[in-house]
Amino acid sequence: NAGVTQTPKFRILKIGQSMTLQCTQDMNHNYMYWYRQDPGMGLKLIYYSVGAGITDKGEVPNGYNVSRSTTEDFPLRLELAAPSQTSVYFCASRGDRGGEPQHFGDGTRLSIL
Amino acid sequence: RKEVEQDPGPFNVPEGATVAFNCTYSNSASQSFFWYRQDCRKEPKLLMSVYSSGNEDGRFTAQLNRASQYISLLIRDSKLSDSATYLCVVNMITGFQKLVFGTGTRLLVSP
């Protein structure tokens, strides 16, 4: 029962480097989300998707891009890493019914130095 | 006004105590409500959904007050393992269904 899988679990990047955070889910969920969580703070929504081919910005999208070519995968791209992007990144998914909760991956801890 | 507001705490309680958290939400059209638990540096995990009639799961009881737009979580007979941050989550209906997370209430249970 994999649920939501994120890779990598940890990564250190240099300023200006790029990388892709991977997220995949095996629950056939249409809704997927990317959040970031800074130390001692709440979750902030970066991007979300309501189905394959459909994505939209959350509250903190600057510096990130996403794609959703399949139902299962929702990668998050950092093009020019900046120290302000040091954070823990969580991917989540949920089913279509209104009362469905979100299921989270176990996070990617990213440091930009 | 924030969409979802919680007292950040921390709430420091001894083992065996009863503790309650409240959470207020701004959108009266909200349909679904949840409590999540988050341990330090871990992902949030669903603790329980909150139903209109209130619901109980072992030592945990959740209540919804639509008139006053708040939900509550009551923990009885606190255990050391209950120490965590409790996130209030509200499903907002704003064009599409959006789950809004509160910033969390920290609970510390001591021996």
Short mmCIF file of C-alpha atoms in Angstrom, two decimals:
data_model
loop_
_atom_site.label_atom_id
_atom_site.label_comp_id
_atom_site.label_asym_id
_atom_site.label_seq_id
_atom_site.Cartn_x
_atom_site.Cartn_y
_atom_site.Cartn_z
CA ASN A 1 0.00 0.00 0.00
CA ALA A 2 2.33 2.73 -1.32
CA GLY A 3 -0.08 5.72 -1.24
CA VAL A 4 1.83 8.93 -2.03
CA THR A 5 5.54 8.49 -2.73
CA GLN A 6 8.02 11.36 -2.85
CA THR A 7 11.61 11.26 -4.01
CA PRO A 8 14.22 12.20 -3.03
CA LYS A 9 13.83 12.34 0.76
CA PHE A 10 16.76 14.74 1.18
CA ARG A 11 18.69 16.97 -1.16
CA ILE A 12 21.24 19.75 -0.96
CA LEU A 13 21.47 22.14 -3.88
CA LYS A 14 23.73 25.03 -4.72
CA ILE A 15 22.22 28.42 -5.51
CA GLY A 16 21.17 28.57 -9.15
CA GLN A 17 20.92 24.81 -9.65
CA SER A 18 17.71 23.21 -10.80
CA MET A 19 15.99 20.02 -9.76
CA THR A 20 12.71 18.15 -9.91
CA LEU A 21 10.92 16.79 -6.88
CA GLN A 22 9.01 13.68 -7.81
CA CYS A 23 5.58 12.72 -6.51
CA THR A 24 3.54 9.73 -7.53
CA GLN A 25 0.35 8.20 -6.13
CA ASP A 26 -1.28 4.86 -6.79
CA MET A 27 -4.79 5.65 -5.54
CA ASN A 28 -6.11 7.00 -8.88
CA HIS A 29 -6.72 10.39 -7.25
CA ASN A 30 -7.46 13.34 -9.51
CA TYR A 31 -6.54 16.02 -6.96
CA MET A 32 -2.85 16.51 -6.19
CA TYR A 33 -1.04 19.25 -4.28
CA TRP A 34 2.40 20.57 -3.49
CA TYR A 35 3.05 22.33 -0.19
CA ARG A 36 6.10 23.76 1.47
CA GLN A 37 6.58 24.01 5.20
CA ASP A 38 9.24 26.23 6.72
CA PRO A 39 10.49 25.51 10.26
CA GLY A 40 7.83 26.25 12.87
CA MET A 41 5.35 27.38 10.25
CA GLY A 42 2.21 26.04 8.63
CA LEU A 43 1.74 24.48 5.22
CA LYS A 44 1.72 26.81 2.22
CA LEU A 45 0.18 25.67 -1.06
CA ILE A 46 2.54 26.02 -4.02
CA TYR A 47 0.59 24.42 -6.89
CA TYR A 48 -2.31 22.06 -7.25
CA SER A 49 -3.90 19.94 -9.96
CA VAL A 50 -7.48 18.75 -10.37
CA GLY A 51 -6.62 16.15 -13.00
CA ALA A 52 -4.21 15.17 -15.73
CA GLY A 53 -3.35 18.17 -17.89
CA ILE A 54 -4.79 20.72 -15.43
CA THR A 55 -2.66 22.67 -12.97
CA ASP A 56 -3.03 25.98 -11.16
CA LYS A 57 -1.11 28.24 -8.80
CA GLY A 58 -1.49 28.17 -5.05
CA GLU A 59 -0.44 30.94 -2.69
CA VAL A 60 3.36 30.73 -3.17
CA PRO A 61 4.05 29.61 -6.80
CA ASN A 62 6.98 31.90 -7.62
CA GLY A 63 10.16 30.02 -8.42
CA TYR A 64 8.36 26.73 -9.11
CA ASN A 65 6.72 24.94 -12.01
CA VAL A 66 4.62 21.81 -12.24
CA SER A 67 3.23 19.47 -14.85
CA ARG A 68 0.58 16.75 -14.74
CA SER A 69 0.87 14.52 -17.78
CA THR A 70 -0.59 11.49 -16.00
CA THR A 71 -3.00 10.93 -13.14
CA GLU A 72 -0.26 9.28 -11.08
CA ASP A 73 2.58 11.80 -11.32
CA PHE A 74 2.86 15.44 -10.26
CA PRO A 75 6.49 16.61 -10.36
CA LEU A 76 7.57 19.97 -8.95
CA ARG A 77 10.40 21.80 -10.72
CA LEU A 78 12.78 24.36 -9.22
CA GLU A 79 14.53 26.16 -12.07
CA LEU A 80 16.97 28.50 -10.27
CA ALA A 81 17.31 27.42 -6.65
CA ALA A 82 17.46 30.21 -4.09
CA PRO A 83 18.16 30.02 -0.33
CA SER A 84 14.55 31.10 0.34
CA GLN A 85 13.44 27.79 -1.14
CA THR A 86 15.09 25.84 1.68
CA SER A 87 12.13 24.02 3.17
CA VAL A 88 10.34 20.72 3.55
CA TYR A 89 8.13 19.93 0.56
CA PHE A 90 5.05 17.76 0.88
CA CYS A 91 3.01 16.29 -1.92
CA ALA A 92 -0.57 15.24 -1.25
CA SER A 93 -3.49 13.73 -3.11
CA ARG A 94 -7.15 13.14 -2.49
CA GLY A 95 -10.16 11.59 -4.12
CA ASP A 96 -12.98 13.45 -5.84
CA ARG A 97 -15.71 13.32 -3.22
CA GLY A 98 -16.22 16.45 -1.16
CA GLY A 99 -15.53 14.83 2.18
CA GLU A 100 -12.28 13.21 1.16
CA PRO A 101 -9.19 14.04 3.26
CA GLN A 102 -5.75 14.55 1.77
CA HIS A 103 -3.09 11.87 1.93
CA PHE A 104 0.49 13.07 2.25
CA GLY A 105 3.83 11.77 1.13
CA ASP A 106 6.56 11.73 3.74
CA GLY A 107 8.25 14.85 2.39
CA THR A 108 11.42 16.04 0.69
CA ARG A 109 13.85 18.03 2.83
CA LEU A 110 15.61 20.50 0.58
CA SER A 111 18.50 22.78 1.50
CA ILE A 112 19.84 25.47 -0.82
CA LEU A 113 23.36 26.61 0.03
CA ARG B 1 -9.28 37.47 8.98
CA LYS B 2 -7.48 34.20 8.30
CA GLU B 3 -9.48 31.47 6.61
CA VAL B 4 -8.63 29.02 9.39
CA GLU B 5 -7.31 30.13 12.78
CA GLN B 6 -5.84 28.12 15.61
CA ASP B 7 -4.14 28.97 18.89
CA PRO B 8 -0.52 27.97 18.26
CA GLY B 9 0.04 26.96 21.90
CA PRO B 10 1.99 25.19 23.18
CA PHE B 11 -0.45 23.50 25.49
CA ASN B 12 1.56 21.87 28.27
CA VAL B 13 -0.41 19.17 30.11
CA PRO B 14 0.47 16.27 32.41
CA GLU B 15 -0.22 12.68 31.44
CA GLY B 16 -3.82 11.75 32.07
CA ALA B 17 -5.14 15.27 31.59
CA THR B 18 -7.98 16.28 29.31
CA VAL B 19 -7.17 18.98 26.79
CA ALA B 20 -9.27 20.75 24.16
CA PHE B 21 -8.37 22.77 21.10
CA ASN B 22 -10.62 25.05 19.08
CA CYS B 23 -10.33 26.17 15.51
CA THR B 24 -12.36 28.89 13.79
CA TYR B 25 -13.03 29.18 10.06
CA SER B 26 -14.20 32.11 7.96
CA ASN B 27 -16.20 30.55 5.12
CA SER B 28 -19.69 29.64 6.27
CA ALA B 29 -20.17 27.50 3.15
CA SER B 30 -17.41 25.09 4.20
CA GLN B 31 -18.56 21.51 3.95
CA SER B 32 -15.90 19.22 5.35
CA PHE B 33 -13.64 19.41 8.35
CA PHE B 34 -10.72 17.38 9.57
CA TRP B 35 -8.14 17.16 12.31
CA TYR B 36 -4.64 16.13 11.29
CA ARG B 37 -1.70 15.31 13.52
CA GLN B 38 1.86 16.29 12.60
CA ASP B 39 4.91 15.03 14.43
CA CYS B 40 8.13 17.01 14.29
CA ARG B 41 9.63 16.95 10.78
CA LYS B 42 7.06 14.41 9.59
CA GLU B 43 4.14 14.57 7.19
CA PRO B 44 0.64 15.47 8.43
CA LYS B 45 -1.51 12.42 9.07
CA LEU B 46 -5.29 12.31 9.24
CA LEU B 47 -6.46 11.97 12.84
CA MET B 48 -10.19 12.14 12.23
CA SER B 49 -12.88 13.70 10.10
CA VAL B 50 -15.37 15.98 11.87
CA TYR B 51 -19.03 15.25 11.30
CA SER B 52 -21.98 17.55 11.90
CA SER B 53 -23.27 15.41 14.74
CA GLY B 54 -19.86 15.18 16.37
CA ASN B 55 -17.82 12.01 16.49
CA GLU B 56 -15.58 10.08 18.80
CA ASP B 57 -12.64 7.80 18.18
CA GLY B 58 -11.31 6.31 21.38
CA ARG B 59 -9.91 9.12 23.51
CA PHE B 60 -10.52 11.72 20.81
CA THR B 61 -13.78 13.63 20.31
CA ALA B 62 -14.42 16.14 17.54
CA GLN B 63 -17.27 18.64 17.46
CA LEU B 64 -18.55 21.06 14.83
CA ASN B 65 -20.42 24.27 15.62
CA ARG B 66 -21.65 25.70 12.34
CA ALA B 67 -23.45 28.67 13.90
CA SER B 68 -20.24 29.93 15.50
CA GLN B 69 -18.01 28.53 12.74
CA TYR B 70 -15.62 26.53 14.84
CA ILE B 71 -14.54 22.96 15.33
CA SER B 72 -13.02 21.45 18.42
CA LEU B 73 -10.87 18.49 19.37
CA LEU B 74 -10.98 16.98 22.85
CA ILE B 75 -8.30 14.57 24.00
CA ARG B 76 -9.01 12.60 27.17
CA ASP B 77 -6.46 10.74 29.30
CA SER B 78 -3.50 12.32 27.47
CA LYS B 79 -0.53 10.09 26.69
CA LEU B 80 3.08 11.09 26.16
CA SER B 81 2.66 9.89 22.58
CA ASP B 82 -0.05 12.50 22.01
CA SER B 83 2.65 15.20 21.96
CA ALA B 84 2.46 16.63 18.45
CA THR B 85 1.03 19.53 16.47
CA TYR B 86 -2.67 19.28 15.67
CA LEU B 87 -3.79 20.84 12.40
CA CYS B 88 -7.33 21.99 11.76
CA VAL B 89 -8.33 21.55 8.11
CA VAL B 90 -11.39 22.99 6.40
CA ASN B 91 -12.70 22.22 2.93
CA MET B 92 -13.49 25.64 1.44
CA ILE B 93 -15.86 25.93 -1.48
CA THR B 94 -14.40 28.75 -3.58
CA GLY B 95 -14.95 27.81 -7.22
CA PHE B 96 -13.31 24.49 -6.55
CA GLN B 97 -12.87 22.51 -3.40
CA LYS B 98 -9.80 23.65 -1.51
CA LEU B 99 -8.51 22.24 1.73
CA VAL B 100 -7.19 25.04 3.94
CA PHE B 101 -4.84 24.11 6.75
CA GLY B 102 -4.53 25.98 10.00
CA THR B 103 -1.02 26.62 11.28
CA GLY B 104 -1.50 24.09 14.06
CA THR B 105 -1.71 23.85 17.83
CA ARG B 106 1.25 22.32 19.61
CA LEU B 107 0.58 19.89 22.44
CA LEU B 108 3.24 18.79 24.91
CA VAL B 109 2.31 16.00 27.33
CA SER B 110 4.71 15.57 30.23
CA PRO B 111 5.17 12.68 32.71
#
